[in-house]
Each structure stands twice: as structure tokens, then as C-alpha cells.
Amino acid sequence: MPARGHDTASPAAPDRPSKAAGARHLASGAAREALAALRGALQRCRECPLGYFATQGVAGEGTLRPALMLVGEVPGDQEDLQGHPFVGPAGQLLFRAIDSLGWPREALYVTNAVKHFKFELRGKRRIHKTPSQREAAACLHWLEDEIGLVEPRAAIALGATAARSLLHRNVAVTRERGRWLQRDDGLRVLVVLHPSALLRIRGEEREPAYRQWLGDLRHAEEIVDEWLRRSRSAAGGGESHS
């Protein structure tokens, strides 16, 4: 299990040994079955109190062996109701940035460090609350299982909760933002702000903050570009990432 991360330069996509197309297909099928089983087991999870109050557990979605796994904090109100990650306002901002960068959705897998919505009621409204470290720790094995099955080339930690879960230590996001860190298992992690932090900025300051955040995300551009080159090459040879 990964322990503390350490600084590393912006990575090129790591070389992976090529496999026969048939073997890749079988492995991908097994991974998809395991992810489906994980989603089912997640609905029964009561390892922390969040599972008792949320509508459902929200697992990740996306491509197997993607360029990037984007890890957020916790499902929000809309994610909890719809059962899909990043479908609320923060997710809309995230995908606006992804589209601006020209990253295809099939190059990504999106998930959260904590799988059940944490909230407090204010009248009829459910207001997001930050998960505690204990709640995030209870959810860690779900995230690690996803990483093992999905096999991303690199990860992006969206905010402090995601960074702590991925790197197993507290991370000062405002100081580390835009930097690559590395886990003991070799997975590289780019630390950036969570999009919800930008939504809290009002007035004229939001657009410069958005541009800076986009610049932080752009540090992963090389990973996506290399993944696309390999994907096209594999497609020409009858193989695929998924």
C-alpha cells in the first residue's frame, strides 16, 4: 500500500509491456466485472456513518487503463441523487476545463476519495460537508481497489481530501498545487485545487483563478498526449485500452 509521496518532475507516460490483444481483452473483461462487483458491494458499505444517510454510494466511471484518474473529494447532492460522479456544478466546471484543454473523455476515469455524500440539513436543503479523516480512511480501500483495477497512467488529486487519500499524508494544496508527487507504487499524482474552491470565489477574481487552475491541470497534458498516441497505435494493431 502506498505511503508518503515525494516530488517528481512532470512525467512522461511510463512504458508498459505490450500484451497480445486477446489477453488484453480478457484482462479488461475481468477488470470490468470486478468494478461492477465493487459498485454492488459499495451500496452495502456501512464502514462509516455516511452510508446510512446517503441515497447511494457513487463509484467512479470512465475508461480502463486511462491516461488519468481524476480523484475528487466526495459526491455532492446531484451525484448522490443521480449515482454518477461529477454531475453537479463542480463537475460541470471540471469538464469545462477538460474540454478547454482538449482532453477526450475516453482518456479519463473520474471518481472520489469518499464514496457517500456527507451533508447537513438546512431546512429542506442538503448542504455539503467535508468528510473527516476517519471517514476518508474508511473509504480508502475502495479507492485503492479502483486504482488497481483501472490502472491509470497517472492521477490528479482535486483538493486536500483527494491528495491525502492518494498520498497517505496531509498535503498543503495551495503550496503543492501544480506539482507532481509520487506514491511508493510509482503512481504519479498531480495536486490541484478542487473545482468547488473556484465556485466559492466571487466577482472579478474568479476568472484569473480559473486560468491559474487550468494552468495547473495543463501539467498533465503530456500524459494525455502520449496516451492518445499509444491509443491510436494500439487501434491500428487491433488492441485497445479498454
PDB file of C-alpha atoms in Angstrom:
ATOM      1  CA  MET A   1       0.000   0.000   0.000  1.00  0.00           C
ATOM      2  CA  PRO A   2       1.439   3.409  -0.912  1.00  0.00           C
ATOM      3  CA  ALA A   3       2.863   5.571   1.820  1.00  0.00           C
ATOM      4  CA  ARG A   4       4.318   9.043   1.558  1.00  0.00           C
ATOM      5  CA  GLY A   5       4.652  10.698  -1.818  1.00  0.00           C
ATOM      6  CA  HIS A   6       7.685  12.691  -2.922  1.00  0.00           C
ATOM      7  CA  ASP A   7       8.387  15.323  -5.528  1.00  0.00           C
ATOM      8  CA  THR A   8       8.985  14.265  -9.088  1.00  0.00           C
ATOM      9  CA  ALA A   9       9.308  16.061 -12.383  1.00  0.00           C
ATOM     10  CA  SER A  10       6.383  16.233 -14.790  1.00  0.00           C
ATOM     11  CA  PRO A  11       6.269  12.653 -16.039  1.00  0.00           C
ATOM     12  CA  ALA A  12       6.153  11.169 -19.443  1.00  0.00           C
ATOM     13  CA  ALA A  13       3.739   8.261 -19.633  1.00  0.00           C
ATOM     14  CA  PRO A  14       5.525   5.193 -18.228  1.00  0.00           C
ATOM     15  CA  ASP A  15       6.377   2.384 -20.560  1.00  0.00           C
ATOM     16  CA  ARG A  16       4.244  -0.703 -20.064  1.00  0.00           C
ATOM     17  CA  PRO A  17       4.962  -4.072 -21.648  1.00  0.00           C
ATOM     18  CA  SER A  18       2.755  -4.774 -24.635  1.00  0.00           C
ATOM     19  CA  LYS A  19       0.354  -7.731 -24.442  1.00  0.00           C
ATOM     20  CA  ALA A  20      -1.500  -9.733 -27.029  1.00  0.00           C
ATOM     21  CA  ALA A  21      -4.867  -8.292 -27.972  1.00  0.00           C
ATOM     22  CA  GLY A  22      -6.709 -11.384 -26.749  1.00  0.00           C
ATOM     23  CA  ALA A  23      -5.020 -11.282 -23.346  1.00  0.00           C
ATOM     24  CA  ARG A  24      -5.790  -7.579 -23.002  1.00  0.00           C
ATOM     25  CA  HIS A  25      -9.416  -8.212 -23.847  1.00  0.00           C
ATOM     26  CA  LEU A  26      -9.703 -10.951 -21.222  1.00  0.00           C
ATOM     27  CA  ALA A  27      -7.964  -8.818 -18.599  1.00  0.00           C
ATOM     28  CA  SER A  28     -10.215  -5.862 -19.381  1.00  0.00           C
ATOM     29  CA  GLY A  29     -13.299  -8.058 -19.126  1.00  0.00           C
ATOM     30  CA  ALA A  30     -12.207  -9.316 -15.723  1.00  0.00           C
ATOM     31  CA  ALA A  31     -11.499  -5.758 -14.544  1.00  0.00           C
ATOM     32  CA  ARG A  32     -14.931  -4.590 -15.702  1.00  0.00           C
ATOM     33  CA  GLU A  33     -16.573  -7.473 -13.847  1.00  0.00           C
ATOM     34  CA  ALA A  34     -14.584  -6.661 -10.719  1.00  0.00           C
ATOM     35  CA  LEU A  35     -15.562  -2.989 -10.942  1.00  0.00           C
ATOM     36  CA  ALA A  36     -19.208  -3.973 -11.294  1.00  0.00           C
ATOM     37  CA  ALA A  37     -18.871  -6.144  -8.184  1.00  0.00           C
ATOM     38  CA  LEU A  38     -17.183  -3.246  -6.383  1.00  0.00           C
ATOM     39  CA  ARG A  39     -20.110  -0.957  -7.222  1.00  0.00           C
ATOM     40  CA  GLY A  40     -22.530  -3.515  -5.854  1.00  0.00           C
ATOM     41  CA  ALA A  41     -20.559  -4.009  -2.652  1.00  0.00           C
ATOM     42  CA  LEU A  42     -20.278  -0.239  -2.233  1.00  0.00           C
ATOM     43  CA  GLN A  43     -24.057   0.025  -1.919  1.00  0.00           C
ATOM     44  CA  ARG A  44     -23.894  -2.210   1.162  1.00  0.00           C
ATOM     45  CA  CYS A  45     -20.987  -0.369   2.782  1.00  0.00           C
ATOM     46  CA  ARG A  46     -21.607   0.846   6.323  1.00  0.00           C
ATOM     47  CA  GLU A  47     -17.990   1.131   7.440  1.00  0.00           C
ATOM     48  CA  CYS A  48     -18.668   4.739   8.461  1.00  0.00           C
ATOM     49  CA  PRO A  49     -21.957   6.535   9.209  1.00  0.00           C
ATOM     50  CA  LEU A  50     -22.155   8.197   5.788  1.00  0.00           C
ATOM     51  CA  GLY A  51     -23.533   5.051   4.180  1.00  0.00           C
ATOM     52  CA  TYR A  52     -26.616   5.161   6.404  1.00  0.00           C
ATOM     53  CA  PHE A  53     -27.720   8.620   5.276  1.00  0.00           C
ATOM     54  CA  ALA A  54     -26.690   8.936   1.631  1.00  0.00           C
ATOM     55  CA  THR A  55     -29.043   7.885  -1.164  1.00  0.00           C
ATOM     56  CA  GLN A  56     -26.417   5.572  -2.637  1.00  0.00           C
ATOM     57  CA  GLY A  57     -22.713   5.003  -2.974  1.00  0.00           C
ATOM     58  CA  VAL A  58     -21.156   6.661  -6.004  1.00  0.00           C
ATOM     59  CA  ALA A  59     -18.323   4.743  -7.646  1.00  0.00           C
ATOM     60  CA  GLY A  60     -16.043   6.046 -10.360  1.00  0.00           C
ATOM     61  CA  GLU A  61     -16.703   5.961 -14.085  1.00  0.00           C
ATOM     62  CA  GLY A  62     -14.581   6.023 -17.206  1.00  0.00           C
ATOM     63  CA  THR A  63     -12.056   4.127 -19.252  1.00  0.00           C
ATOM     64  CA  LEU A  64      -9.856   1.263 -18.114  1.00  0.00           C
ATOM     65  CA  ARG A  65      -6.121   1.995 -18.364  1.00  0.00           C
ATOM     66  CA  PRO A  66      -6.825   5.710 -18.881  1.00  0.00           C
ATOM     67  CA  ALA A  67      -4.309   8.473 -19.188  1.00  0.00           C
ATOM     68  CA  LEU A  68      -5.570   9.997 -15.950  1.00  0.00           C
ATOM     69  CA  MET A  69      -7.667   9.138 -12.936  1.00  0.00           C
ATOM     70  CA  LEU A  70      -9.213  12.324 -11.563  1.00  0.00           C
ATOM     71  CA  VAL A  71      -9.984  11.981  -7.859  1.00  0.00           C
ATOM     72  CA  GLY A  72     -12.290  14.424  -6.104  1.00  0.00           C
ATOM     73  CA  GLU A  73     -13.412  14.693  -2.511  1.00  0.00           C
ATOM     74  CA  VAL A  74     -16.930  13.311  -2.053  1.00  0.00           C
ATOM     75  CA  PRO A  75     -20.163  13.073  -4.085  1.00  0.00           C
ATOM     76  CA  GLY A  76     -22.340  16.173  -3.906  1.00  0.00           C
ATOM     77  CA  ASP A  77     -26.103  16.471  -3.818  1.00  0.00           C
ATOM     78  CA  GLN A  78     -26.630  15.776  -7.520  1.00  0.00           C
ATOM     79  CA  GLU A  79     -24.082  12.956  -7.593  1.00  0.00           C
ATOM     80  CA  ASP A  80     -25.852  11.345  -4.655  1.00  0.00           C
ATOM     81  CA  LEU A  81     -29.238  11.573  -6.361  1.00  0.00           C
ATOM     82  CA  GLN A  82     -28.101  10.527  -9.844  1.00  0.00           C
ATOM     83  CA  GLY A  83     -25.477   7.951  -8.845  1.00  0.00           C
ATOM     84  CA  HIS A  84     -22.747   9.363 -11.113  1.00  0.00           C
ATOM     85  CA  PRO A  85     -19.587  11.317 -10.196  1.00  0.00           C
ATOM     86  CA  PHE A  86     -19.063  14.958 -11.161  1.00  0.00           C
ATOM     87  CA  VAL A  87     -22.538  15.757 -12.487  1.00  0.00           C
ATOM     88  CA  GLY A  88     -23.124  18.785 -10.223  1.00  0.00           C
ATOM     89  CA  PRO A  89     -21.815  22.361 -10.536  1.00  0.00           C
ATOM     90  CA  ALA A  90     -18.215  21.449  -9.624  1.00  0.00           C
ATOM     91  CA  GLY A  91     -18.248  18.648 -12.173  1.00  0.00           C
ATOM     92  CA  GLN A  92     -19.579  20.975 -14.844  1.00  0.00           C
ATOM     93  CA  LEU A  93     -16.682  23.347 -14.183  1.00  0.00           C
ATOM     94  CA  LEU A  94     -14.226  20.443 -14.257  1.00  0.00           C
ATOM     95  CA  PHE A  95     -15.454  19.231 -17.626  1.00  0.00           C
ATOM     96  CA  ARG A  96     -15.447  22.790 -18.963  1.00  0.00           C
ATOM     97  CA  ALA A  97     -11.730  22.836 -18.151  1.00  0.00           C
ATOM     98  CA  ILE A  98     -11.180  19.386 -19.653  1.00  0.00           C
ATOM     99  CA  ASP A  99     -12.890  20.463 -22.859  1.00  0.00           C
ATOM    100  CA  SER A 100     -10.796  23.650 -22.927  1.00  0.00           C
ATOM    101  CA  LEU A 101      -7.653  21.534 -22.661  1.00  0.00           C
ATOM    102  CA  GLY A 102      -8.846  19.290 -25.485  1.00  0.00           C
ATOM    103  CA  TRP A 103      -8.682  16.138 -23.391  1.00  0.00           C
ATOM    104  CA  PRO A 104     -11.066  13.456 -24.686  1.00  0.00           C
ATOM    105  CA  ARG A 105     -13.364  11.958 -22.070  1.00  0.00           C
ATOM    106  CA  GLU A 106     -12.266   8.442 -23.069  1.00  0.00           C
ATOM    107  CA  ALA A 107      -8.775   9.271 -21.754  1.00  0.00           C
ATOM    108  CA  LEU A 108     -10.124   9.726 -18.218  1.00  0.00           C
ATOM    109  CA  TYR A 109     -11.570   7.915 -15.223  1.00  0.00           C
ATOM    110  CA  VAL A 110     -13.279  10.105 -12.611  1.00  0.00           C
ATOM    111  CA  THR A 111     -14.002   9.154  -9.024  1.00  0.00           C
ATOM    112  CA  ASN A 112     -13.992  10.466  -5.453  1.00  0.00           C
ATOM    113  CA  ALA A 113     -11.922   9.645  -2.403  1.00  0.00           C
ATOM    114  CA  VAL A 114     -15.099   9.231  -0.321  1.00  0.00           C
ATOM    115  CA  LYS A 115     -17.994   7.385  -1.930  1.00  0.00           C
ATOM    116  CA  HIS A 116     -21.040   8.587   0.068  1.00  0.00           C
ATOM    117  CA  PHE A 117     -22.423  12.125   0.235  1.00  0.00           C
ATOM    118  CA  LYS A 118     -21.819  13.922   3.525  1.00  0.00           C
ATOM    119  CA  PHE A 119     -24.246  16.721   4.294  1.00  0.00           C
ATOM    120  CA  GLU A 120     -26.169  18.655   6.902  1.00  0.00           C
ATOM    121  CA  LEU A 121     -29.807  19.654   6.534  1.00  0.00           C
ATOM    122  CA  ARG A 122     -30.726  23.328   6.407  1.00  0.00           C
ATOM    123  CA  GLY A 123     -34.456  23.340   6.032  1.00  0.00           C
ATOM    124  CA  LYS A 124     -35.059  21.121   3.009  1.00  0.00           C
ATOM    125  CA  ARG A 125     -31.591  21.700   1.537  1.00  0.00           C
ATOM    126  CA  ARG A 126     -28.724  19.251   1.926  1.00  0.00           C
ATOM    127  CA  ILE A 127     -25.522  21.240   2.366  1.00  0.00           C
ATOM    128  CA  HIS A 128     -22.189  19.572   1.609  1.00  0.00           C
ATOM    129  CA  LYS A 129     -19.812  18.928   4.485  1.00  0.00           C
ATOM    130  CA  THR A 130     -16.151  17.957   4.249  1.00  0.00           C
ATOM    131  CA  PRO A 131     -15.531  14.314   5.214  1.00  0.00           C
ATOM    132  CA  SER A 132     -13.473  13.692   8.319  1.00  0.00           C
ATOM    133  CA  GLN A 133     -10.118  11.940   8.128  1.00  0.00           C
ATOM    134  CA  ARG A 134     -11.697   8.890   9.747  1.00  0.00           C
ATOM    135  CA  GLU A 135     -14.437   8.772   7.096  1.00  0.00           C
ATOM    136  CA  ALA A 136     -11.880   9.147   4.317  1.00  0.00           C
ATOM    137  CA  ALA A 137      -9.766   6.383   5.867  1.00  0.00           C
ATOM    138  CA  ALA A 138     -12.776   4.059   5.983  1.00  0.00           C
ATOM    139  CA  CYS A 139     -13.277   4.639   2.249  1.00  0.00           C
ATOM    140  CA  LEU A 140      -9.623   4.287   1.279  1.00  0.00           C
ATOM    141  CA  HIS A 141      -9.797   0.629   0.305  1.00  0.00           C
ATOM    142  CA  TRP A 142     -12.494   1.411  -2.292  1.00  0.00           C
ATOM    143  CA  LEU A 143     -10.213   3.979  -3.922  1.00  0.00           C
ATOM    144  CA  GLU A 144      -7.213   1.663  -3.832  1.00  0.00           C
ATOM    145  CA  ASP A 145      -9.293  -1.120  -5.396  1.00  0.00           C
ATOM    146  CA  GLU A 146     -10.321   1.252  -8.189  1.00  0.00           C
ATOM    147  CA  ILE A 147      -6.701   2.238  -8.815  1.00  0.00           C
ATOM    148  CA  GLY A 148      -5.662  -1.417  -9.001  1.00  0.00           C
ATOM    149  CA  LEU A 149      -8.439  -2.353 -11.412  1.00  0.00           C
ATOM    150  CA  VAL A 150      -8.428   0.771 -13.576  1.00  0.00           C
ATOM    151  CA  GLU A 151      -4.621   1.077 -13.874  1.00  0.00           C
ATOM    152  CA  PRO A 152      -4.323   4.786 -14.691  1.00  0.00           C
ATOM    153  CA  ARG A 153      -1.037   6.109 -16.019  1.00  0.00           C
ATOM    154  CA  ALA A 154      -1.238   8.990 -13.526  1.00  0.00           C
ATOM    155  CA  ALA A 155      -3.713  10.620 -11.162  1.00  0.00           C
ATOM    156  CA  ILE A 156      -4.904  14.134 -10.440  1.00  0.00           C
ATOM    157  CA  ALA A 157      -5.823  14.939  -6.843  1.00  0.00           C
ATOM    158  CA  LEU A 158      -8.598  17.533  -6.808  1.00  0.00           C
ATOM    159  CA  GLY A 159      -8.231  19.121  -3.397  1.00  0.00           C
ATOM    160  CA  ALA A 160      -6.878  18.185   0.020  1.00  0.00           C
ATOM    161  CA  THR A 161      -9.070  15.160   0.775  1.00  0.00           C
ATOM    162  CA  ALA A 162      -8.143  13.504  -2.512  1.00  0.00           C
ATOM    163  CA  ALA A 163      -4.464  14.342  -2.085  1.00  0.00           C
ATOM    164  CA  ARG A 164      -4.393  12.904   1.440  1.00  0.00           C
ATOM    165  CA  SER A 165      -6.141   9.716   0.346  1.00  0.00           C
ATOM    166  CA  LEU A 166      -3.874   9.208  -2.648  1.00  0.00           C
ATOM    167  CA  LEU A 167      -0.599  10.057  -0.895  1.00  0.00           C
ATOM    168  CA  HIS A 168      -1.375   8.930   2.687  1.00  0.00           C
ATOM    169  CA  ARG A 169      -0.267  12.204   4.210  1.00  0.00           C
ATOM    170  CA  ASN A 170      -1.585  15.698   4.646  1.00  0.00           C
ATOM    171  CA  VAL A 171      -0.886  17.872   1.617  1.00  0.00           C
ATOM    172  CA  ALA A 172      -0.887  21.678   1.623  1.00  0.00           C
ATOM    173  CA  VAL A 173      -2.712  22.079  -1.666  1.00  0.00           C
ATOM    174  CA  THR A 174      -2.132  25.821  -2.023  1.00  0.00           C
ATOM    175  CA  ARG A 175       1.629  25.220  -1.712  1.00  0.00           C
ATOM    176  CA  GLU A 176       1.831  21.962  -3.711  1.00  0.00           C
ATOM    177  CA  ARG A 177      -0.659  22.851  -6.459  1.00  0.00           C
ATOM    178  CA  GLY A 178       0.627  22.244  -9.965  1.00  0.00           C
ATOM    179  CA  ARG A 179       3.318  19.842  -8.735  1.00  0.00           C
ATOM    180  CA  TRP A 180       3.772  16.149  -9.370  1.00  0.00           C
ATOM    181  CA  LEU A 181       4.209  13.871  -6.356  1.00  0.00           C
ATOM    182  CA  GLN A 182       4.826  10.137  -6.469  1.00  0.00           C
ATOM    183  CA  ARG A 183       3.478   7.236  -4.447  1.00  0.00           C
ATOM    184  CA  ASP A 184       5.584   4.297  -3.386  1.00  0.00           C
ATOM    185  CA  ASP A 185       3.849   2.155  -6.013  1.00  0.00           C
ATOM    186  CA  GLY A 186       5.125   4.529  -8.712  1.00  0.00           C
ATOM    187  CA  LEU A 187       1.817   6.219  -9.493  1.00  0.00           C
ATOM    188  CA  ARG A 188       2.355   9.927 -10.093  1.00  0.00           C
ATOM    189  CA  VAL A 189      -0.141  12.367  -8.603  1.00  0.00           C
ATOM    190  CA  LEU A 190      -0.682  15.950  -9.747  1.00  0.00           C
ATOM    191  CA  VAL A 191      -2.103  18.144  -6.984  1.00  0.00           C
ATOM    192  CA  VAL A 192      -4.601  20.869  -7.940  1.00  0.00           C
ATOM    193  CA  LEU A 193      -7.488  22.733  -6.339  1.00  0.00           C
ATOM    194  CA  HIS A 194     -10.911  21.134  -6.243  1.00  0.00           C
ATOM    195  CA  PRO A 195     -13.256  22.918  -8.695  1.00  0.00           C
ATOM    196  CA  SER A 196     -15.634  23.742  -5.843  1.00  0.00           C
ATOM    197  CA  ALA A 197     -12.935  26.054  -4.469  1.00  0.00           C
ATOM    198  CA  LEU A 198     -13.240  28.122  -7.640  1.00  0.00           C
ATOM    199  CA  LEU A 199     -17.021  28.236  -7.362  1.00  0.00           C
ATOM    200  CA  ARG A 200     -16.652  29.896  -3.975  1.00  0.00           C
ATOM    201  CA  ILE A 201     -14.653  32.774  -5.490  1.00  0.00           C
ATOM    202  CA  ARG A 202     -16.846  35.748  -6.330  1.00  0.00           C
ATOM    203  CA  GLY A 203     -16.505  38.675  -8.677  1.00  0.00           C
ATOM    204  CA  GLU A 204     -13.530  39.567 -10.819  1.00  0.00           C
ATOM    205  CA  GLU A 205     -11.166  37.201  -9.011  1.00  0.00           C
ATOM    206  CA  ARG A 206     -12.818  34.034 -10.335  1.00  0.00           C
ATOM    207  CA  GLU A 207     -11.594  34.209 -13.942  1.00  0.00           C
ATOM    208  CA  PRO A 208      -7.884  34.692 -13.065  1.00  0.00           C
ATOM    209  CA  ALA A 209      -8.206  31.872 -10.530  1.00  0.00           C
ATOM    210  CA  TYR A 210      -9.772  29.671 -13.196  1.00  0.00           C
ATOM    211  CA  ARG A 211      -6.928  30.417 -15.634  1.00  0.00           C
ATOM    212  CA  GLN A 212      -4.356  29.553 -12.972  1.00  0.00           C
ATOM    213  CA  TRP A 213      -6.191  26.301 -12.207  1.00  0.00           C
ATOM    214  CA  LEU A 214      -6.273  25.481 -15.916  1.00  0.00           C
ATOM    215  CA  GLY A 215      -2.518  26.026 -15.986  1.00  0.00           C
ATOM    216  CA  ASP A 216      -2.097  23.593 -13.094  1.00  0.00           C
ATOM    217  CA  LEU A 217      -4.131  20.955 -14.917  1.00  0.00           C
ATOM    218  CA  ARG A 218      -2.089  21.529 -18.071  1.00  0.00           C
ATOM    219  CA  HIS A 219       0.894  19.903 -16.346  1.00  0.00           C
ATOM    220  CA  ALA A 220      -0.800  16.579 -17.178  1.00  0.00           C
ATOM    221  CA  GLU A 221      -1.042  17.374 -20.883  1.00  0.00           C
ATOM    222  CA  GLU A 222       1.978  15.256 -21.782  1.00  0.00           C
ATOM    223  CA  ILE A 223       0.366  12.211 -20.172  1.00  0.00           C
ATOM    224  CA  VAL A 224      -2.811  12.647 -22.217  1.00  0.00           C
ATOM    225  CA  ASP A 225      -0.921  13.282 -25.457  1.00  0.00           C
ATOM    226  CA  GLU A 226       1.198  10.160 -25.017  1.00  0.00           C
ATOM    227  CA  TRP A 227      -1.891   8.111 -24.152  1.00  0.00           C
ATOM    228  CA  LEU A 228      -3.592   9.301 -27.331  1.00  0.00           C
ATOM    229  CA  ARG A 229      -0.553   8.366 -29.442  1.00  0.00           C
ATOM    230  CA  ARG A 230      -0.454   4.899 -27.916  1.00  0.00           C
ATOM    231  CA  SER A 231      -4.199   4.531 -28.269  1.00  0.00           C
ATOM    232  CA  ARG A 232      -4.059   5.281 -31.984  1.00  0.00           C
ATOM    233  CA  SER A 233      -1.145   2.907 -32.421  1.00  0.00           C
ATOM    234  CA  ALA A 234      -2.955   0.156 -30.495  1.00  0.00           C
ATOM    235  CA  ALA A 235      -6.122   0.678 -32.531  1.00  0.00           C
ATOM    236  CA  GLY A 236      -4.100   0.226 -35.693  1.00  0.00           C
ATOM    237  CA  GLY A 237      -2.755  -3.029 -34.308  1.00  0.00           C
ATOM    238  CA  GLY A 238      -6.129  -4.335 -33.178  1.00  0.00           C
ATOM    239  CA  GLU A 239      -5.705  -3.543 -29.477  1.00  0.00           C
ATOM    240  CA  SER A 240      -7.460  -1.041 -27.225  1.00  0.00           C
ATOM    241  CA  HIS A 241      -7.116   0.480 -23.756  1.00  0.00           C
ATOM    242  CA  SER A 242     -10.476  -0.771 -22.513  1.00  0.00           C
TER     243      SER A 242
END
